[in-house]
PDB file of C-alpha atoms in Angstrom:
ATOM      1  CA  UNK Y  24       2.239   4.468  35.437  1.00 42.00           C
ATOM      2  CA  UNK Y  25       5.120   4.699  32.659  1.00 44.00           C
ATOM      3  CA  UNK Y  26       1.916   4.234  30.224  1.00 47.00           C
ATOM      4  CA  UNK Y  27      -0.049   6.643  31.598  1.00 44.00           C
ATOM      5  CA  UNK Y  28       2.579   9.498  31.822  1.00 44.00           C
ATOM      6  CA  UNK Y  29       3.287   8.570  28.014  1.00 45.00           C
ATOM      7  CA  UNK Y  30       0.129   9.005  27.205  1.00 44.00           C
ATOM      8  CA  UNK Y  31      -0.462  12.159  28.713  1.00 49.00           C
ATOM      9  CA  UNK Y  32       2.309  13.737  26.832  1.00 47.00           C
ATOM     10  CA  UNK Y  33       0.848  12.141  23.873  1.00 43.00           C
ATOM     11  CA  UNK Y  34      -2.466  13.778  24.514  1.00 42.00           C
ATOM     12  CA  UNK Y  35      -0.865  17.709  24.846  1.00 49.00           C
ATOM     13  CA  UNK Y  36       1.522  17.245  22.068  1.00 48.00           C
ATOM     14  CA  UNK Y  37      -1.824  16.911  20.299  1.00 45.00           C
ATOM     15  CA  UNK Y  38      -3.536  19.873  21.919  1.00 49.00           C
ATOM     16  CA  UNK Y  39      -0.653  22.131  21.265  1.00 52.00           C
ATOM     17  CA  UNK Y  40      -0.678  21.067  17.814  1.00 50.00           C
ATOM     18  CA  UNK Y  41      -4.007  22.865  17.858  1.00 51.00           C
ATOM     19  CA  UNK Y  42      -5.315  18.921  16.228  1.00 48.00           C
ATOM     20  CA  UNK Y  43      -3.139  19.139  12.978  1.00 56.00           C
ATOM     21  CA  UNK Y  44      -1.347  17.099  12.041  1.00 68.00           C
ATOM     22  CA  UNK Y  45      -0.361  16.154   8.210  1.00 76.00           C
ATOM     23  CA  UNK Y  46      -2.630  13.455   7.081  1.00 88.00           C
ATOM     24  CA  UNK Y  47      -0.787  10.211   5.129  1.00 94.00           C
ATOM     25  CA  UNK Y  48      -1.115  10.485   0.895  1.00 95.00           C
ATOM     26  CA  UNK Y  49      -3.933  10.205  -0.916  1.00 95.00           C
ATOM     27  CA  UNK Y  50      -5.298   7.051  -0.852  1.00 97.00           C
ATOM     28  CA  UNK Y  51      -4.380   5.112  -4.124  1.00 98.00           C
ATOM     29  CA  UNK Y  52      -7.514   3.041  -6.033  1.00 98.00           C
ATOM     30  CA  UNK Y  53      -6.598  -0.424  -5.942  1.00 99.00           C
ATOM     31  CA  UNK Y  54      -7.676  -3.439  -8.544  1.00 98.00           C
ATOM     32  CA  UNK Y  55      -7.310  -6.702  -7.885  1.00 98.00           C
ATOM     33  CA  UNK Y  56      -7.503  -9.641 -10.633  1.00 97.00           C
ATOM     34  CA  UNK Y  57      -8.436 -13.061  -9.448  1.00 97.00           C
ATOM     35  CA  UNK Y  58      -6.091 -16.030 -11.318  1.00 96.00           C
ATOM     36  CA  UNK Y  59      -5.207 -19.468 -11.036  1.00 96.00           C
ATOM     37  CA  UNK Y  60      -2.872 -19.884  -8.426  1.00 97.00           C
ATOM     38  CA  UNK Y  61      -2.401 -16.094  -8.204  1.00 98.00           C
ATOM     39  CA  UNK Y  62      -3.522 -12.617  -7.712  1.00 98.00           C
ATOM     40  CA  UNK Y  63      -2.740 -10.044  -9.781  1.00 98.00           C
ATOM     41  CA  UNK Y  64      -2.675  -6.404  -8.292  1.00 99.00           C
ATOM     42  CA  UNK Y  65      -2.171  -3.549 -10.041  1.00 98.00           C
ATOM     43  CA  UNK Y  66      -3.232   0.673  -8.985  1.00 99.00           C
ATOM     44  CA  UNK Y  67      -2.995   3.953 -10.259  1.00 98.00           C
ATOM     45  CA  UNK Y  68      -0.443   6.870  -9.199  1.00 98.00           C
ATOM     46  CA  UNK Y  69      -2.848   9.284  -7.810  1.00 96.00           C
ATOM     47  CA  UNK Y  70      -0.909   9.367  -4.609  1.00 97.00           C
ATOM     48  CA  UNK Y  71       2.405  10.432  -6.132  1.00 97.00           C
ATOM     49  CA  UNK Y  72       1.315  13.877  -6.378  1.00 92.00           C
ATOM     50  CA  UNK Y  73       0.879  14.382  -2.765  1.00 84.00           C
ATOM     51  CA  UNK Y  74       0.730  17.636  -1.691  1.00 87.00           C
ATOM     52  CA  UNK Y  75       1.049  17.814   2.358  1.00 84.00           C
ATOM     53  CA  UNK Y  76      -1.442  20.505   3.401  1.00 82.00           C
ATOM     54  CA  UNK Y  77       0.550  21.715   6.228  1.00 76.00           C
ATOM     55  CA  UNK Y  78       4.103  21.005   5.397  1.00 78.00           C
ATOM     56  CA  UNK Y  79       3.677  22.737   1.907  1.00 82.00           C
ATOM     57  CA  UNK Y  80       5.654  19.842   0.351  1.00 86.00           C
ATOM     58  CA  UNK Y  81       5.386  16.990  -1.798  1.00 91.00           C
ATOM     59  CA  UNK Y  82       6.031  14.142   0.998  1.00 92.00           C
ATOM     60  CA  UNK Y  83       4.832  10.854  -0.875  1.00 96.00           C
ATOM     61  CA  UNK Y  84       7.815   8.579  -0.759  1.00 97.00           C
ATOM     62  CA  UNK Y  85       6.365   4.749  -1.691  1.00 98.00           C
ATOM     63  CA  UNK Y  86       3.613   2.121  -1.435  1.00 99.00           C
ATOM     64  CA  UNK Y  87       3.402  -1.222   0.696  1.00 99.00           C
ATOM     65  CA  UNK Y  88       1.572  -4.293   0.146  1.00 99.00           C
ATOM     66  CA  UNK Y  89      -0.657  -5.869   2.624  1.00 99.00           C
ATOM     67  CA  UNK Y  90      -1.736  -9.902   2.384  1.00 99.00           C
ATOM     68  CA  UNK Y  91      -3.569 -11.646   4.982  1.00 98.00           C
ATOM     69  CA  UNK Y  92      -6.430 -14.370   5.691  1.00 97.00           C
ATOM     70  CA  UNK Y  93      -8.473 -11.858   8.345  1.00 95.00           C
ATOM     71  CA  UNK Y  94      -9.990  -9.041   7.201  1.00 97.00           C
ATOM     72  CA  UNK Y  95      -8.328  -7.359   9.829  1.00 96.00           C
ATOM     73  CA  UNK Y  96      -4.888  -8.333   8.637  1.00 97.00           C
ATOM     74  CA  UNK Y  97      -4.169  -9.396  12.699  1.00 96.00           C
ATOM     75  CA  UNK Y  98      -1.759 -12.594  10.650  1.00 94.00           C
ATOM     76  CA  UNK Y  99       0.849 -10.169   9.644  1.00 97.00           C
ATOM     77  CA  UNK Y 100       0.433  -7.159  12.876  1.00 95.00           C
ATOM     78  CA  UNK Y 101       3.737  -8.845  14.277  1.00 93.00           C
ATOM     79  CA  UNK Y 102       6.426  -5.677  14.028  1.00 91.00           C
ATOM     80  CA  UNK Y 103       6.986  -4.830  17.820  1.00 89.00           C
ATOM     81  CA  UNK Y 104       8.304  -1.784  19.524  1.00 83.00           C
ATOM     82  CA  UNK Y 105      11.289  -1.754  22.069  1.00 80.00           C
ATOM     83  CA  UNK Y 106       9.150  -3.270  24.652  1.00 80.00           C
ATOM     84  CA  UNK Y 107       7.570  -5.679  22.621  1.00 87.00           C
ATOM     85  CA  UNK Y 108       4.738  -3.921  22.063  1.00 87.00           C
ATOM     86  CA  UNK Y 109       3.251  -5.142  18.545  1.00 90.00           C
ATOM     87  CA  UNK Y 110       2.248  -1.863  16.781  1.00 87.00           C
ATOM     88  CA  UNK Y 111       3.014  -2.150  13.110  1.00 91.00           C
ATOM     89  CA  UNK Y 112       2.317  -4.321  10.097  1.00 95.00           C
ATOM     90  CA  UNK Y 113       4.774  -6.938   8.201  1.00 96.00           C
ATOM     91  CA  UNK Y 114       4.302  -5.706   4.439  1.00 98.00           C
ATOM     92  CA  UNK Y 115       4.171  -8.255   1.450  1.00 98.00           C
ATOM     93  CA  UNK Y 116       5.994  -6.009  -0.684  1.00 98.00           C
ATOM     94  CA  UNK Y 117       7.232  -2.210  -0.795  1.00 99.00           C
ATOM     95  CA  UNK Y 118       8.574  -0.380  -3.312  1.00 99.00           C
ATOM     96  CA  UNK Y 119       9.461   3.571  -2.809  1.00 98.00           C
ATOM     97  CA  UNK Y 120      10.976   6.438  -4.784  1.00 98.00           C
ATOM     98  CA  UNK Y 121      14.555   5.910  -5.857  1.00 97.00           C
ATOM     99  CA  UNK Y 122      15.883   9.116  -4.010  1.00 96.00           C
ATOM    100  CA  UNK Y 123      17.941   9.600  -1.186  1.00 95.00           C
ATOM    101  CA  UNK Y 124      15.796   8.639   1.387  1.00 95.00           C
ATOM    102  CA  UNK Y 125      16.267   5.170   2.441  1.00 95.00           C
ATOM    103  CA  UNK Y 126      16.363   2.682   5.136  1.00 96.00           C
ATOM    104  CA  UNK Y 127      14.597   3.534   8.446  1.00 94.00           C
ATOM    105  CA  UNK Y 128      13.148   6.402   9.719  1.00 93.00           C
ATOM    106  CA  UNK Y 129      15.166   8.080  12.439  1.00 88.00           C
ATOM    107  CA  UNK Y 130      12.901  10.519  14.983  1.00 84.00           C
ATOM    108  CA  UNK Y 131      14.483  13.071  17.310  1.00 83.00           C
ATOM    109  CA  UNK Y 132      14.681  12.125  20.894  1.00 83.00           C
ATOM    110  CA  UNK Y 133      11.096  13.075  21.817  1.00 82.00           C
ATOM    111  CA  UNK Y 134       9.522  11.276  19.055  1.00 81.00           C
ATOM    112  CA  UNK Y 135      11.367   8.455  19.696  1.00 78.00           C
ATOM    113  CA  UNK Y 136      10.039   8.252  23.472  1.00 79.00           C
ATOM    114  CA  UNK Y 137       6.632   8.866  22.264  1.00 78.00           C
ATOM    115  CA  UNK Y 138       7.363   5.916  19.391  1.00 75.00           C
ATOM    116  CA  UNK Y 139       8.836   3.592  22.823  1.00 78.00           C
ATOM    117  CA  UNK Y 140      11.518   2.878  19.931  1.00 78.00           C
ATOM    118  CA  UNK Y 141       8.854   1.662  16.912  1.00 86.00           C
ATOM    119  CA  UNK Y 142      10.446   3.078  13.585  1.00 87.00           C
ATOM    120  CA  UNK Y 143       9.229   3.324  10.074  1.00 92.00           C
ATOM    121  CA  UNK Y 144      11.332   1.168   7.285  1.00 95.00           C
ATOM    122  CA  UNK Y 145      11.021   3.990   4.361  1.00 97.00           C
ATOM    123  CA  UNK Y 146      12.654   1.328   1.770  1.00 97.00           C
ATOM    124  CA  UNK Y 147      15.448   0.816  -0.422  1.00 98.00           C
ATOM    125  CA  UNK Y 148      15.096   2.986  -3.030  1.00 98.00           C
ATOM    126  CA  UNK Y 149      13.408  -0.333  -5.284  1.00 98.00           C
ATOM    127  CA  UNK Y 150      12.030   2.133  -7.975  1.00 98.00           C
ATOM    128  CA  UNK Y 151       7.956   2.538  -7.962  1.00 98.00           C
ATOM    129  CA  UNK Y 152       6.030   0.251  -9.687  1.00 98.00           C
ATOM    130  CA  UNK Y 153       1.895  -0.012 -10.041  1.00 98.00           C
ATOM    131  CA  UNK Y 154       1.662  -3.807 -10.462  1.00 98.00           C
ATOM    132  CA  UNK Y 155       2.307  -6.789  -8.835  1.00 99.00           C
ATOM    133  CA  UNK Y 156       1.659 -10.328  -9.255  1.00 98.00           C
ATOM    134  CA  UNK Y 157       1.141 -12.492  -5.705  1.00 99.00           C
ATOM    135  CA  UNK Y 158       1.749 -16.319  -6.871  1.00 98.00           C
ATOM    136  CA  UNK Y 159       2.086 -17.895  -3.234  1.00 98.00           C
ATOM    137  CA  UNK Y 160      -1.808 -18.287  -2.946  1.00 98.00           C
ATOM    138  CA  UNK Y 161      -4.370 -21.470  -3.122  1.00 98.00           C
ATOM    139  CA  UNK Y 162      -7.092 -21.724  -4.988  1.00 98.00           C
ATOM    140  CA  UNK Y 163     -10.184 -21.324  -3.374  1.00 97.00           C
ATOM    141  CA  UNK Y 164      -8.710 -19.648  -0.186  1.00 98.00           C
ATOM    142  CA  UNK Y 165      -9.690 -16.056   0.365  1.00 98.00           C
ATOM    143  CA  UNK Y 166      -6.942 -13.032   0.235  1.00 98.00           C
ATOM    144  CA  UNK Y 167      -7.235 -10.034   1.942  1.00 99.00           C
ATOM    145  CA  UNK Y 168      -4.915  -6.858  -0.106  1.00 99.00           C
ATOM    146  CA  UNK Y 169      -4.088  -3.652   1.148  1.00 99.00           C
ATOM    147  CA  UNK Y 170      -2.138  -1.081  -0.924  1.00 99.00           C
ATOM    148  CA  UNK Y 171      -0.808   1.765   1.654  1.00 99.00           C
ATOM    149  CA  UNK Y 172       0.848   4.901   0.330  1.00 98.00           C
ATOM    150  CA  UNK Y 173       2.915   6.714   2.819  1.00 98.00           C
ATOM    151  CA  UNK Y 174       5.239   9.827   3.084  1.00 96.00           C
ATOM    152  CA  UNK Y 175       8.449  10.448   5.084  1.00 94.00           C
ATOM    153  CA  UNK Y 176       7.559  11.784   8.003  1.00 91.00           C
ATOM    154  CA  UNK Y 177       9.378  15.157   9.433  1.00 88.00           C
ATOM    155  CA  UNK Y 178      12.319  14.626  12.153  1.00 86.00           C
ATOM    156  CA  UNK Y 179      12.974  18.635  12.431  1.00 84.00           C
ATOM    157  CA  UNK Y 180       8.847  19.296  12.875  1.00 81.00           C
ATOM    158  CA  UNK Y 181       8.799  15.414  15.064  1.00 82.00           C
ATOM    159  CA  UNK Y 182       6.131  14.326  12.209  1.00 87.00           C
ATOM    160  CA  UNK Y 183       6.504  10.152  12.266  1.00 89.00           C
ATOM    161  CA  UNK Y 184       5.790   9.254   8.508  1.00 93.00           C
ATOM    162  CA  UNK Y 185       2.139   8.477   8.089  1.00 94.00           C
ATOM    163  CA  UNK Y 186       0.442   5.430   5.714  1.00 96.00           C
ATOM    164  CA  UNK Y 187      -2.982   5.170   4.807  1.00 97.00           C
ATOM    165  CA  UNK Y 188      -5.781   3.043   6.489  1.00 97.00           C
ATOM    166  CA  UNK Y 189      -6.721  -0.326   5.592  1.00 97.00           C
ATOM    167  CA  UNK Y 190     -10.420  -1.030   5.995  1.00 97.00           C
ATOM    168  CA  UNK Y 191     -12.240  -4.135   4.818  1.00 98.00           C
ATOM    169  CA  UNK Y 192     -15.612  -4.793   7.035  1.00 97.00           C
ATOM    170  CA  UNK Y 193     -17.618  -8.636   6.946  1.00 96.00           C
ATOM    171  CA  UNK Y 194     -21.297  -7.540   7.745  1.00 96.00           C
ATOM    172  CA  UNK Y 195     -23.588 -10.085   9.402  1.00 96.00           C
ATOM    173  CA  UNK Y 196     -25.024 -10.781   6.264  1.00 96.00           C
ATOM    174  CA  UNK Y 197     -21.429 -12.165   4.955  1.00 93.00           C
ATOM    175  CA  UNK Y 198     -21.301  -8.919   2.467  1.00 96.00           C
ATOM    176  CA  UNK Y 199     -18.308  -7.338   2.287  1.00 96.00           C
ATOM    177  CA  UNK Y 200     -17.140  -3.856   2.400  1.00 98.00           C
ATOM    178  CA  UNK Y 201     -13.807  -2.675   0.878  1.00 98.00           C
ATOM    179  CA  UNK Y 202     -12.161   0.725   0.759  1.00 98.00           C
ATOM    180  CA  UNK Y 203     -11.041   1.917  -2.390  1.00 98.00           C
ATOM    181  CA  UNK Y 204      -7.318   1.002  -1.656  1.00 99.00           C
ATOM    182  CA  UNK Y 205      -8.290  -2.957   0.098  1.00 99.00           C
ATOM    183  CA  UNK Y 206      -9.376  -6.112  -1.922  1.00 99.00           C
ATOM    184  CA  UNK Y 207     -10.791  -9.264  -1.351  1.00 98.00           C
ATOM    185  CA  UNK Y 208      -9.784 -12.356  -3.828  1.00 98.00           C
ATOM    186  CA  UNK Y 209     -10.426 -15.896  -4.249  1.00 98.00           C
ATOM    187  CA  UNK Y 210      -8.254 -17.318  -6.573  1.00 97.00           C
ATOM    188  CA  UNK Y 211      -9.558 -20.295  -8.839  1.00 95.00           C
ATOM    189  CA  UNK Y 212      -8.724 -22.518 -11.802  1.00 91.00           C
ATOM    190  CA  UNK Y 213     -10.094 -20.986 -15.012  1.00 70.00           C
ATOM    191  CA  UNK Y 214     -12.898 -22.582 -17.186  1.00 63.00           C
ATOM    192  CA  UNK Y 215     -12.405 -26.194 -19.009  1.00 53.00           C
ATOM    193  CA  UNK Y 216     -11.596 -25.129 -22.521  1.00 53.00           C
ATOM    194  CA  UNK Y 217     -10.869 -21.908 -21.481  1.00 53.00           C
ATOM    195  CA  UNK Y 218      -8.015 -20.356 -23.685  1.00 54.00           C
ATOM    196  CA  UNK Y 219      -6.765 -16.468 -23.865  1.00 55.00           C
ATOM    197  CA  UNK Y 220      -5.104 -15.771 -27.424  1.00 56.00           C
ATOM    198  CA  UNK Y 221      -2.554 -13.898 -26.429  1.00 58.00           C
ATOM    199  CA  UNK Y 222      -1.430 -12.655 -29.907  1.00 58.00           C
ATOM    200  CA  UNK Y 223      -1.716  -8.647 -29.456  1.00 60.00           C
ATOM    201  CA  UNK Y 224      -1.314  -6.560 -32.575  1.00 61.00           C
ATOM    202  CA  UNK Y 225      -0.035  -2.970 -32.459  1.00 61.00           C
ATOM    203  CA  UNK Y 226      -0.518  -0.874 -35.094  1.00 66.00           C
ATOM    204  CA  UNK Y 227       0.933   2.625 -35.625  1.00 64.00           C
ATOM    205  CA  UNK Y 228      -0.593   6.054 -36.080  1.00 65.00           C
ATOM    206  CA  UNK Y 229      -0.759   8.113 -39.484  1.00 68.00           C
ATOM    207  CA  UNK Y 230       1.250  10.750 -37.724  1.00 67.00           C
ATOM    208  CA  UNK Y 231       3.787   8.410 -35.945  1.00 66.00           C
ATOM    209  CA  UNK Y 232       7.525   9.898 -35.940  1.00 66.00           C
ATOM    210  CA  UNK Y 233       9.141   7.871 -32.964  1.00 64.00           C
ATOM    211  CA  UNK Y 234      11.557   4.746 -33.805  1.00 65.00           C
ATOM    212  CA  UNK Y 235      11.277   3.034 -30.586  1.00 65.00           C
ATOM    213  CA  UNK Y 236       9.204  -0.567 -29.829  1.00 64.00           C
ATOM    214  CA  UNK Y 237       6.279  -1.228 -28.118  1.00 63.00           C
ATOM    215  CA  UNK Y 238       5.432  -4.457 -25.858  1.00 60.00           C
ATOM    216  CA  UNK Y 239       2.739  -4.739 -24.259  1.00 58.00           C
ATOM    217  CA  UNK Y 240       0.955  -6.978 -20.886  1.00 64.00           C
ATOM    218  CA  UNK Y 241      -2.377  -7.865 -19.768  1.00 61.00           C
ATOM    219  CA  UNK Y 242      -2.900  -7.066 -16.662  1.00 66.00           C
ATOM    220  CA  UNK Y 243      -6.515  -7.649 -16.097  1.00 66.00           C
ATOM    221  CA  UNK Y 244      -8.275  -9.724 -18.610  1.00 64.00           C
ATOM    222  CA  UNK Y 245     -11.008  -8.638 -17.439  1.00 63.00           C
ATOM    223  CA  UNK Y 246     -10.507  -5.436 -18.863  1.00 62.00           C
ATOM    224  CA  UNK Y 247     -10.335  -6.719 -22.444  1.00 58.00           C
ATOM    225  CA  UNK Y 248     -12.830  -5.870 -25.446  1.00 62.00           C
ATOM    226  CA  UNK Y 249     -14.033  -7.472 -28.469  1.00 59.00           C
ATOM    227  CA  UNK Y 250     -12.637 -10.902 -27.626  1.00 54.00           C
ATOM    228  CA  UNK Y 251     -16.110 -13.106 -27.276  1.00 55.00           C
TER     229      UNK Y 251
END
C-alpha cells in the first residue's frame, strides 16, 4: 500500500508538471579502442555545453563510466535505496567539473520521499577528462562501456540530477546494436610481428610565435595515417 500511495504521488507530480521535466545532457559520442589486455576509451565534449531547456542554465556537471559483462549492465545495478531497493548503477569511473559542487546530492524533503532515500554521488571535483584507459580486462572476454553525462539536478525546483541512457541491444541474429554513447569490446593480443613505431615528429608552422612544448599520445591507432 506504502508503494502504491508513492506512486500515485509520483504520477501527479508528473501531471502537474504539465510532462516536463529537464531532460539529462546531451548524449556524448563514445569510441572505444580494443588492446591487449585493455580497452582504451576516449569521447568528445559535446555534452559540456549543455543548455537545460527549461531551467535556462548550463547544468552539465561530469561523466561516469559504465563496465559490465551483460549488455544490460545488471553486474554492476547494485546501489540500493533506504529500503534496499536496488535502483542505481556502480560506475567504473567518474570524473566531474572542478567547481563547488561536490559530494552527494541532497533533495528537499519531498524529493527525498519520492527518492525512498536513493541519492546521486555528483563527485569530487576530479577535473574532466575525455580518455580513459580500462587495464583490468581479459583477452577474449567481451566488455560492455557506457559513458553517461549528467547534470546537478535542482533541490529549490525538486529536479533529482538526471544521466543519460545506456542502450546496447543483442538481436536474435547475435548482431549488436549500440547507442552512440555504449560500446562493445573484445580485447585481444595484437598480431605476431606486429610493432607500432612510436617515434612521432612535430614540426612547427611558418607563422609559429608560441615558446611552449608539445607531447603528444595515441589514443586510437586505429586512427593513424600513412603508416602501412
Amino acid at each position: 500500500q506504502t508503494d502504491l500511495i508513492k506512486n500515485k504521488e509520483t504520477v501527479q507530480n508528473i501531471y502537474d508538471q504539465d510532462y516536463r521535466f529537464p531532460p539529462p545532457p546531451t548524449k556524448p559520442s563514445l569510441t572505444a579502442v580494443s588492446g591487449d589486455r585493455k580497452v582504451t576509451l576516449y569521447w568528445d565534449r559535446r555534452a559540456e555545453q549543455n543548455m537545460d531547456p527549461i531551467l535556462k542554465k548550463l547544468d552539465f556537471q561530469g561523466y561516469k563510466i559504465y563496465k559490465a559483462t551483460d549488455p544490460n549492465f545488471n553486474d554492476v545495478r547494485n546501489v540500493t535505496n533506504a529500503d534496499g531497493v536496488v535502483e542505481g548503477y556502480q560506475p567504473l569511473a567518474q570524473y566531474d567539473l572542478d567547481d563547488d559542487i561536490t559530494g552527494y546530492f541532497y533533495p528537499n524533503e519531498e524529493l527525498f520521499q519520492d527518492a525512498q532515500g536513493f541519492t546521486y554521488n555528483l563527485g569530487s571535483n576530479t577535473g574532466l577528462v575525455h580518455q580513459y584507459v580500462d587495464e583490468d580486462v581479459l583477452n577474449g572476454r567481451t566488455y560492455y562501456y557506457a559513458l553517461v553525462a549528467y547534470d546537478t539536478g535542482d533541490t529549490t525546483n525538486g529536479l533529482f540530477p538526471a544521466e543519460n541512457s545506456k542502450f546496447i541491444q543483442i538481436l536474435p541474429s547475435g548482431e549488436v546494436i549500440t547507442d552512440q554513447n555504449t560500446a562493445v569490446v573484445i580485447p585481444s593480443s595484437f598480431a605476431a610481428g606486429y610493432a607500432l613505431d612510436t617515434t612521432i615528429v612535430v614540426e612547427a608552422g611558418n607563422n609559429t610565435v608560441a615558446t611552449g612544448s608539445i607531447s603528444v599520445t595515441i589514443v586510437d591507432e586505429t586512427q593513424l595515417k600513412g603508416h602501412e
